[in-house]
mmCIF file of C-alpha atoms and ligand atoms in Angstrom:
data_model
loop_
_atom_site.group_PDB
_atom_site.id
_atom_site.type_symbol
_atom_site.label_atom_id
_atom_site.label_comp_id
_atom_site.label_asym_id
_atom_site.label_seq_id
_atom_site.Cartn_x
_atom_site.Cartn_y
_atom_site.Cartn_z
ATOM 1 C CA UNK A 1 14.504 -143.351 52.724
ATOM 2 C CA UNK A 2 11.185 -145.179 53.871
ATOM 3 C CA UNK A 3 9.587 -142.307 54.928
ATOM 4 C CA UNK A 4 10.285 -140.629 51.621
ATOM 5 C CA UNK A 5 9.066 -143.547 49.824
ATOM 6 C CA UNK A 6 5.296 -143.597 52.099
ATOM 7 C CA UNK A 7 5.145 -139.563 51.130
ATOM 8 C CA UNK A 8 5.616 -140.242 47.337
ATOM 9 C CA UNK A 9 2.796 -142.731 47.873
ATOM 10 C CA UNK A 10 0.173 -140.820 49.364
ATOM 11 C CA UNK A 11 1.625 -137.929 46.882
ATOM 12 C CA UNK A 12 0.436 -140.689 44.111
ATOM 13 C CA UNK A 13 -2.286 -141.533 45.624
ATOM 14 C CA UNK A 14 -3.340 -137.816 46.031
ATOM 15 C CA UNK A 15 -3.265 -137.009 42.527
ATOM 16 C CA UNK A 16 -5.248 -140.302 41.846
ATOM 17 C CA UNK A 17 -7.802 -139.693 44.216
ATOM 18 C CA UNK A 18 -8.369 -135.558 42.201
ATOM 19 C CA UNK A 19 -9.053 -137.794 39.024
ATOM 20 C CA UNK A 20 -11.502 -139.761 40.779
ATOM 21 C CA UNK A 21 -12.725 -136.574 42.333
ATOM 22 C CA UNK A 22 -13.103 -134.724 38.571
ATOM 23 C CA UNK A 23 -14.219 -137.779 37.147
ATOM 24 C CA UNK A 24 -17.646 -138.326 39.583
ATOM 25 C CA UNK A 25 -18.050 -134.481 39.682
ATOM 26 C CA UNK A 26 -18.411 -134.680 35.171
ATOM 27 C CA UNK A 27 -20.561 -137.492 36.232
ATOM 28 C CA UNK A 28 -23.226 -135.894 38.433
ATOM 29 C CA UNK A 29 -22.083 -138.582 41.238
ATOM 30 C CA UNK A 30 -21.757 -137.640 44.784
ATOM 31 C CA UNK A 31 -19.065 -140.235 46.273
ATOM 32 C CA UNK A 32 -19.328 -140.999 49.862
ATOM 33 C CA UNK A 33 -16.698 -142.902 51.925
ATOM 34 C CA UNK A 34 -17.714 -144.909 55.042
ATOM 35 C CA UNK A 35 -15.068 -146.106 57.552
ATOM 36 C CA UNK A 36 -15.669 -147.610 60.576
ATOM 37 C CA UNK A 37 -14.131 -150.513 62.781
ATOM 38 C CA UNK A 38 -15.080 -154.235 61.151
ATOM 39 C CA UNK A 39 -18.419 -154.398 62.279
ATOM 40 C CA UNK A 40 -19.710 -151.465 63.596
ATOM 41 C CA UNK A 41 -22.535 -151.317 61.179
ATOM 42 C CA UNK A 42 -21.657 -149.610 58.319
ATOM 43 C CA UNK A 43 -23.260 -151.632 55.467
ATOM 44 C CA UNK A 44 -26.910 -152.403 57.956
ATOM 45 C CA UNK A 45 -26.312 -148.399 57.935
ATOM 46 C CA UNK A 46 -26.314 -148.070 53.791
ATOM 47 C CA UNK A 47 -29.315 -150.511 53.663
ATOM 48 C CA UNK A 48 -31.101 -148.280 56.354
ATOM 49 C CA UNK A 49 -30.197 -145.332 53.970
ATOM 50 C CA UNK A 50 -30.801 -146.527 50.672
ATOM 51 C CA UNK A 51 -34.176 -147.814 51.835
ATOM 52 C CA UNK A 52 -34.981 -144.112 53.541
ATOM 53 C CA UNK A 53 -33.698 -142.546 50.015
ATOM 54 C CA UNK A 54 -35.906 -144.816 47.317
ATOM 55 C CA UNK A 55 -37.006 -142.380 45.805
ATOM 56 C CA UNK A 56 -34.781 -139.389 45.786
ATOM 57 C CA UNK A 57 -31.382 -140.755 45.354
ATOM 58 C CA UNK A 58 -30.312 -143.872 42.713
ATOM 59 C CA UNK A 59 -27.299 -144.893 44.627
ATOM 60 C CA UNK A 60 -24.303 -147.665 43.659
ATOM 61 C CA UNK A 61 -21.881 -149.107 45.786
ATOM 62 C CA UNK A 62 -18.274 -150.067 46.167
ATOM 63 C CA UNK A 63 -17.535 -152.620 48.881
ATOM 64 C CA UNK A 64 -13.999 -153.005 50.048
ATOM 65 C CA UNK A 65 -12.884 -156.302 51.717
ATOM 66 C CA UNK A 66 -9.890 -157.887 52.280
ATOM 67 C CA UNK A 67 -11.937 -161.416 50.846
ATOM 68 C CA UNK A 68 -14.983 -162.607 49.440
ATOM 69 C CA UNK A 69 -18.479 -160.565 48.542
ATOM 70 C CA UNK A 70 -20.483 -160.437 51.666
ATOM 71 C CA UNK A 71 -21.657 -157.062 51.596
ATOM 72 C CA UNK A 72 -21.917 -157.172 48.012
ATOM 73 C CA UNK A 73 -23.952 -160.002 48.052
ATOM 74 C CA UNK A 74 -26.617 -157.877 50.469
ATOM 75 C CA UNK A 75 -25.768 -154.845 47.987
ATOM 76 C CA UNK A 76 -27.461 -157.344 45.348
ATOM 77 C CA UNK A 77 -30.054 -158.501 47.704
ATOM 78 C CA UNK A 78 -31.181 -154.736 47.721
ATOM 79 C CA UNK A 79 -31.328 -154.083 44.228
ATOM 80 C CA UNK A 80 -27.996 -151.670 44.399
ATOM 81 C CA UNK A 81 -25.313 -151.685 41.697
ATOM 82 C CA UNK A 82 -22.040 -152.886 43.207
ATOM 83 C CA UNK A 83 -18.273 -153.379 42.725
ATOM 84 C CA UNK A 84 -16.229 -155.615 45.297
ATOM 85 C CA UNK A 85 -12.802 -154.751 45.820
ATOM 86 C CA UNK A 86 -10.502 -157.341 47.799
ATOM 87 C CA UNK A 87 -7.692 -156.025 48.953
ATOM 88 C CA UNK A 88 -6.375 -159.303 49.769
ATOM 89 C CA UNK A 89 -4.468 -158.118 53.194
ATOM 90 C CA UNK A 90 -4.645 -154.175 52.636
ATOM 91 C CA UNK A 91 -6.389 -152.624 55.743
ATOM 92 C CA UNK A 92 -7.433 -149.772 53.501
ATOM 93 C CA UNK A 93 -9.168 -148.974 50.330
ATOM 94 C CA UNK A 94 -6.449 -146.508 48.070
ATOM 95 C CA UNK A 95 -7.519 -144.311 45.246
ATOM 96 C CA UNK A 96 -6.019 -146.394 42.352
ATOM 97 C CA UNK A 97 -8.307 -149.468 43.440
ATOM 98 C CA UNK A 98 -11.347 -147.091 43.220
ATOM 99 C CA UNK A 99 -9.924 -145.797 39.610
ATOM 100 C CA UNK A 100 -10.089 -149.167 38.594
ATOM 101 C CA UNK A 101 -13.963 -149.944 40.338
ATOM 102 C CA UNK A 102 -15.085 -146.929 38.332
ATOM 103 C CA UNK A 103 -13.842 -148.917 35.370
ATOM 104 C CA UNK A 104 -16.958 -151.694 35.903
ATOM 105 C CA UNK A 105 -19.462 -148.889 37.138
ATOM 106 C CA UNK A 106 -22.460 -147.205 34.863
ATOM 107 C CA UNK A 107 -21.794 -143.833 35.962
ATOM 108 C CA UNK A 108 -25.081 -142.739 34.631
ATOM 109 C CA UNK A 109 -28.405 -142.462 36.414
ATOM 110 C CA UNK A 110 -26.090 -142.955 39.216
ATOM 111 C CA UNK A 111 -26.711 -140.041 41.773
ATOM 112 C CA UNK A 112 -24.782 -141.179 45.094
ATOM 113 C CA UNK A 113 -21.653 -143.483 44.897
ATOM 114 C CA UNK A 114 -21.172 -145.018 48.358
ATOM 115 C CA UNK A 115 -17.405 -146.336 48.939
ATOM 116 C CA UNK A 116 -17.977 -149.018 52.010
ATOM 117 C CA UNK A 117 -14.157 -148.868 53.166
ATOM 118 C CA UNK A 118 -12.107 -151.718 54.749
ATOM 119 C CA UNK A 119 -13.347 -152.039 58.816
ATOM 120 C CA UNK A 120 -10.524 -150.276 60.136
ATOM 121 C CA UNK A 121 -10.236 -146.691 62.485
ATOM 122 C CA UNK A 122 -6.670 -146.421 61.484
ATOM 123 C CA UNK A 123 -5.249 -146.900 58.122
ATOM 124 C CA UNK A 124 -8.119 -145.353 56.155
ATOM 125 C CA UNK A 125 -7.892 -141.857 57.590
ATOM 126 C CA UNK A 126 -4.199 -141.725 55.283
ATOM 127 C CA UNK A 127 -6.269 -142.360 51.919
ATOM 128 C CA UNK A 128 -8.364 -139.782 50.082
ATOM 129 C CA UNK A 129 -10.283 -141.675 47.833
ATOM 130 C CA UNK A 130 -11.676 -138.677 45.868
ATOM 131 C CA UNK A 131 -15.027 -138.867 47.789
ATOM 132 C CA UNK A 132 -16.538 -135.680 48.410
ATOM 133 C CA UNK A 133 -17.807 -136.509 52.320
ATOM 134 C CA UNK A 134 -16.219 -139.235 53.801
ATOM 135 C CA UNK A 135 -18.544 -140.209 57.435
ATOM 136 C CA UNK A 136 -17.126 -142.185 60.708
ATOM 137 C CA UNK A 137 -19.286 -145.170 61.778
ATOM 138 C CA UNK A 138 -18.905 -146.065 65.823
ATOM 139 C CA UNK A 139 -21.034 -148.073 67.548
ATOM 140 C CA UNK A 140 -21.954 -147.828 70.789
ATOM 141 C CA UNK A 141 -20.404 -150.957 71.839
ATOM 142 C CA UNK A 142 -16.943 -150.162 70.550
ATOM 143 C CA UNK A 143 -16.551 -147.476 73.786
ATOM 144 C CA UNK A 144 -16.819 -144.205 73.703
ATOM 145 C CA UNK A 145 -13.221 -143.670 73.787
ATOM 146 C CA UNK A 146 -12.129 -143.892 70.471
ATOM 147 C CA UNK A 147 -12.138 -140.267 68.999
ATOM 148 C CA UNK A 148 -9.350 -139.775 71.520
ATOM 149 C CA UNK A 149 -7.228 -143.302 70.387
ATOM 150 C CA UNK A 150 -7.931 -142.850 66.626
ATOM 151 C CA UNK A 151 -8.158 -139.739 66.079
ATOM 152 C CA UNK A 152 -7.270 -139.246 62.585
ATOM 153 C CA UNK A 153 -10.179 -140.707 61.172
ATOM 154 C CA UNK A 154 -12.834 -138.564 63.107
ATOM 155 C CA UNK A 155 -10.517 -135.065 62.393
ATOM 156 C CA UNK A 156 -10.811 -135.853 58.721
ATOM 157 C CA UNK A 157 -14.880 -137.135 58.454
ATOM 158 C CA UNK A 158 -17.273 -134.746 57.782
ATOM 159 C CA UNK A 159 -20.064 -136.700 60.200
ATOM 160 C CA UNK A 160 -20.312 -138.942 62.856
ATOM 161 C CA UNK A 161 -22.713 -141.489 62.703
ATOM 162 C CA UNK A 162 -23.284 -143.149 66.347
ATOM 163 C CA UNK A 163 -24.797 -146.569 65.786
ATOM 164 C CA UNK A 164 -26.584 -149.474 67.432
ATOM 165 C CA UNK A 165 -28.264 -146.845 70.246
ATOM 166 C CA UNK A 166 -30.815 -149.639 70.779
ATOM 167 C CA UNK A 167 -27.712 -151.317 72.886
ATOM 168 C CA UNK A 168 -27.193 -148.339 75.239
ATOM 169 C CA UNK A 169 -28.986 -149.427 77.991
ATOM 170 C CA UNK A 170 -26.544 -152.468 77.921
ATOM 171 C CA UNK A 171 -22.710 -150.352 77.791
ATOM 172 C CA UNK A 172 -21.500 -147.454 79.466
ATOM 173 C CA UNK A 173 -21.180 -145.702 76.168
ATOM 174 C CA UNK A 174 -21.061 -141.957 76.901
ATOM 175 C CA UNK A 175 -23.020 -139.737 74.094
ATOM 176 C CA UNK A 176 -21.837 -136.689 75.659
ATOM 177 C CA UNK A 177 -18.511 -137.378 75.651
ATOM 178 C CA UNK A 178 -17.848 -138.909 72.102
ATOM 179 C CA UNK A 179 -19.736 -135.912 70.834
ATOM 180 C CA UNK A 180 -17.399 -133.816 72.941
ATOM 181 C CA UNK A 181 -14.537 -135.134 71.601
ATOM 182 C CA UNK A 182 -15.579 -135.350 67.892
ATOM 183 C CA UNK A 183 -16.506 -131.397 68.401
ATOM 184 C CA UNK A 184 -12.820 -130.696 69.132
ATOM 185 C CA UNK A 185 -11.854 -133.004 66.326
ATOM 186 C CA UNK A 186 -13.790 -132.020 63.646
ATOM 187 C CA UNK A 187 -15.523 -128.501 64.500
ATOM 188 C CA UNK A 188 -18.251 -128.175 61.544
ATOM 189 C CA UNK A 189 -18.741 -131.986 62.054
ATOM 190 C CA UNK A 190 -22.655 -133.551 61.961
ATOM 191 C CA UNK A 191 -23.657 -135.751 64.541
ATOM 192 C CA UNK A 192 -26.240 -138.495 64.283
ATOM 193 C CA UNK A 193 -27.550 -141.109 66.634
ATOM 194 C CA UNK A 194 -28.847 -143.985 64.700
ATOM 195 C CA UNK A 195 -30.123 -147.486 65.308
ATOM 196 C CA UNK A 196 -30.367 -149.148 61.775
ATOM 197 C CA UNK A 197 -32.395 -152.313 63.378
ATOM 198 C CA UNK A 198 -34.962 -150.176 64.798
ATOM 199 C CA UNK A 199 -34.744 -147.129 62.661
ATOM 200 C CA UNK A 200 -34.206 -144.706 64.579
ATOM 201 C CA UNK A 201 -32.101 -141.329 63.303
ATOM 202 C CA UNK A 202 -32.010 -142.456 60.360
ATOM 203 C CA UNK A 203 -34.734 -140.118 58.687
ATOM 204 C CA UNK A 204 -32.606 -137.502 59.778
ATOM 205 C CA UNK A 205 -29.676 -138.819 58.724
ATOM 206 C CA UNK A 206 -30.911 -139.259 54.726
ATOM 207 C CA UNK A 207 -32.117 -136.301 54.744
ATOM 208 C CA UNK A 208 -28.870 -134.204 55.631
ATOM 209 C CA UNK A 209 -27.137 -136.793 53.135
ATOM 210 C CA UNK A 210 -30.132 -135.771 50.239
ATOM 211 C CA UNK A 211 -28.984 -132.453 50.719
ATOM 212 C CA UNK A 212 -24.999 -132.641 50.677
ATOM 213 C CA UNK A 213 -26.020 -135.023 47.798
ATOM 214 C CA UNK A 214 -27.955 -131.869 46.306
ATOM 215 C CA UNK A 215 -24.813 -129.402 47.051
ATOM 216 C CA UNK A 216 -26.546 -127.597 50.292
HETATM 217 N N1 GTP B 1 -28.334 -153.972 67.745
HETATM 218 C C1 GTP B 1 -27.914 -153.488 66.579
HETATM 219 N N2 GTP B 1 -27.156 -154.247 65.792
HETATM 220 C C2 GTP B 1 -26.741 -153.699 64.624
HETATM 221 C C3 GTP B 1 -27.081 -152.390 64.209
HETATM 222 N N3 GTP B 1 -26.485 -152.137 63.023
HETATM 223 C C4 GTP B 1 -25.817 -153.265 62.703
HETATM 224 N N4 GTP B 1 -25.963 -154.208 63.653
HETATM 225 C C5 GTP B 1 -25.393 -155.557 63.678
HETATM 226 O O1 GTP B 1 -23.978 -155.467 63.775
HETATM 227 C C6 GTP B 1 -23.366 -156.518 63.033
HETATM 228 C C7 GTP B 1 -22.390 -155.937 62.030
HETATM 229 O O2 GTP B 1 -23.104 -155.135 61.105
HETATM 230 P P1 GTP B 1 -22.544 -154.799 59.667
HETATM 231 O O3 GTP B 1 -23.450 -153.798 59.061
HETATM 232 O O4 GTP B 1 -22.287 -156.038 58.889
HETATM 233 O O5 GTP B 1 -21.151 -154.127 60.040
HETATM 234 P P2 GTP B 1 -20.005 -153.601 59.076
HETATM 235 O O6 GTP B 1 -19.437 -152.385 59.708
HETATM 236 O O7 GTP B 1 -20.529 -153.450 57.702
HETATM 237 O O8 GTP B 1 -18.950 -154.805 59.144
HETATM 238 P P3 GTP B 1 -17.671 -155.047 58.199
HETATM 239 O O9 GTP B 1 -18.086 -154.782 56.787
HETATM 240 O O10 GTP B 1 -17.331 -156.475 58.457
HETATM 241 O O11 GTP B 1 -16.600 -154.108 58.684
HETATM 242 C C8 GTP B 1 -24.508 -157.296 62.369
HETATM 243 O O12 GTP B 1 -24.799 -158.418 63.153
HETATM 244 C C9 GTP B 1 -25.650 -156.303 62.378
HETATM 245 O O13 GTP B 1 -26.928 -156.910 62.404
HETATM 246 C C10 GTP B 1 -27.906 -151.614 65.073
HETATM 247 O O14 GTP B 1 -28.271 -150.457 64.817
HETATM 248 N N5 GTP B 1 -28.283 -152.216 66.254
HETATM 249 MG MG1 MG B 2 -19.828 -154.245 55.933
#
């Protein structure tokens, strides 16, 4: 009976997420998820990009949380439209809770909606949120390990965005083999090495995002 139950939930959730999908497409909006583990660097990473995309992209954001408006707070900071969602315990961001964010965004002008997800490698690879590119955030002090423990969440993600790289010198983080693994995972799969604090990759980075943003 439970398991029925979790498949008529996703089912819902499914269907949601094609609404949200339809509606951001009538909108001109590309939506972009971002998961990650808590603190791997995912909103320092969105600064990095919306500063690198000034002026090609208008983005807004929707920041999920289990509490309070950190991230939205630095959204604010940075100029950027935002919505906070707390999920107050969920470890995941669902498509209904994003039907309801769209509710307080101005779609318009908006070119690039970016869906900051709840830090977590494990429940958000079971919700479609009706992004169109969803992108895996792992720094390089989490281990490189952790396309082969989780992986879910890199099979389904479009990129891989390797952060923090101004740390390797201090792990034993393996580039070759996470990029390995993510290859088997996720065959058409980008790969970028970025260190928001210093900057590096992250040209490259906004500009493959411009052009999925674009349709290429
Ligand atoms: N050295 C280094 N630190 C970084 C880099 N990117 C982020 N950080 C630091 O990592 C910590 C977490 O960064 P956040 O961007 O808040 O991480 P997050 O994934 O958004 O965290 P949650 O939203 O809590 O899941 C902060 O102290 C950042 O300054 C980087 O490229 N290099
Ligand atoms: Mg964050």
């Amino acid at each position: 009976m439970k398991i029925v139950a979790a498949k008529k939930i996703l089912k819902a959730n499914d269907q949601l997420a094609a609404e949200n999908r339809a509606r951001l497409d009538a909108a001109g909006v590309f939506c972009l998820n971002v998961v990650g583990s808590p603190g791997s660097g995912k909103t320092t990473l969105l600064e990095a990009l919306f500063a690198q995309l000034k002026d090609r992209l208008k983005p807004a954001v929707i920041e999920g949380d289990i509490a309070g408006s950190i991230d939205s707070e630095r959204m604010e900071r940075i100029g950027v439209p935002v919505v906070q969602i707390n999920t107050e315990g969920a470890c995941h961001l669902d498509a209904n809770m994003i039907a309801s964010a769209l509710k307080e965004i101005e779609l318009k002008g908006i070119d690039l909606l970016a869906i900051e997800n709840v830090g977590n490698l494990v429940c958000t690879a079971g919700y479609d949120l009706g992004e169109r590119l969803r992108i895996v955030v792992l720094s390089t002090s989490e281990g490189d390990d952790k396309a082969r423990k989780y992986p879910a969440i890199f099979q389904g993600s479009h990129a891989m965005l390797i952060t923090k790289t101004d740390l390797l010198p201090h792990t034993d983080f393996d580039l070759e083999r996470i990029a390995a693994d993510f290859k088997r995972l996720a065959p058409e799969g980008a790969v970028f090495q970025v260190s928001a604090v210093r900057g590096d990759g992250i040209a490259e980075a906004a500009d493959w995002l411009a052009d999925k943003c674009r349709g290429n």
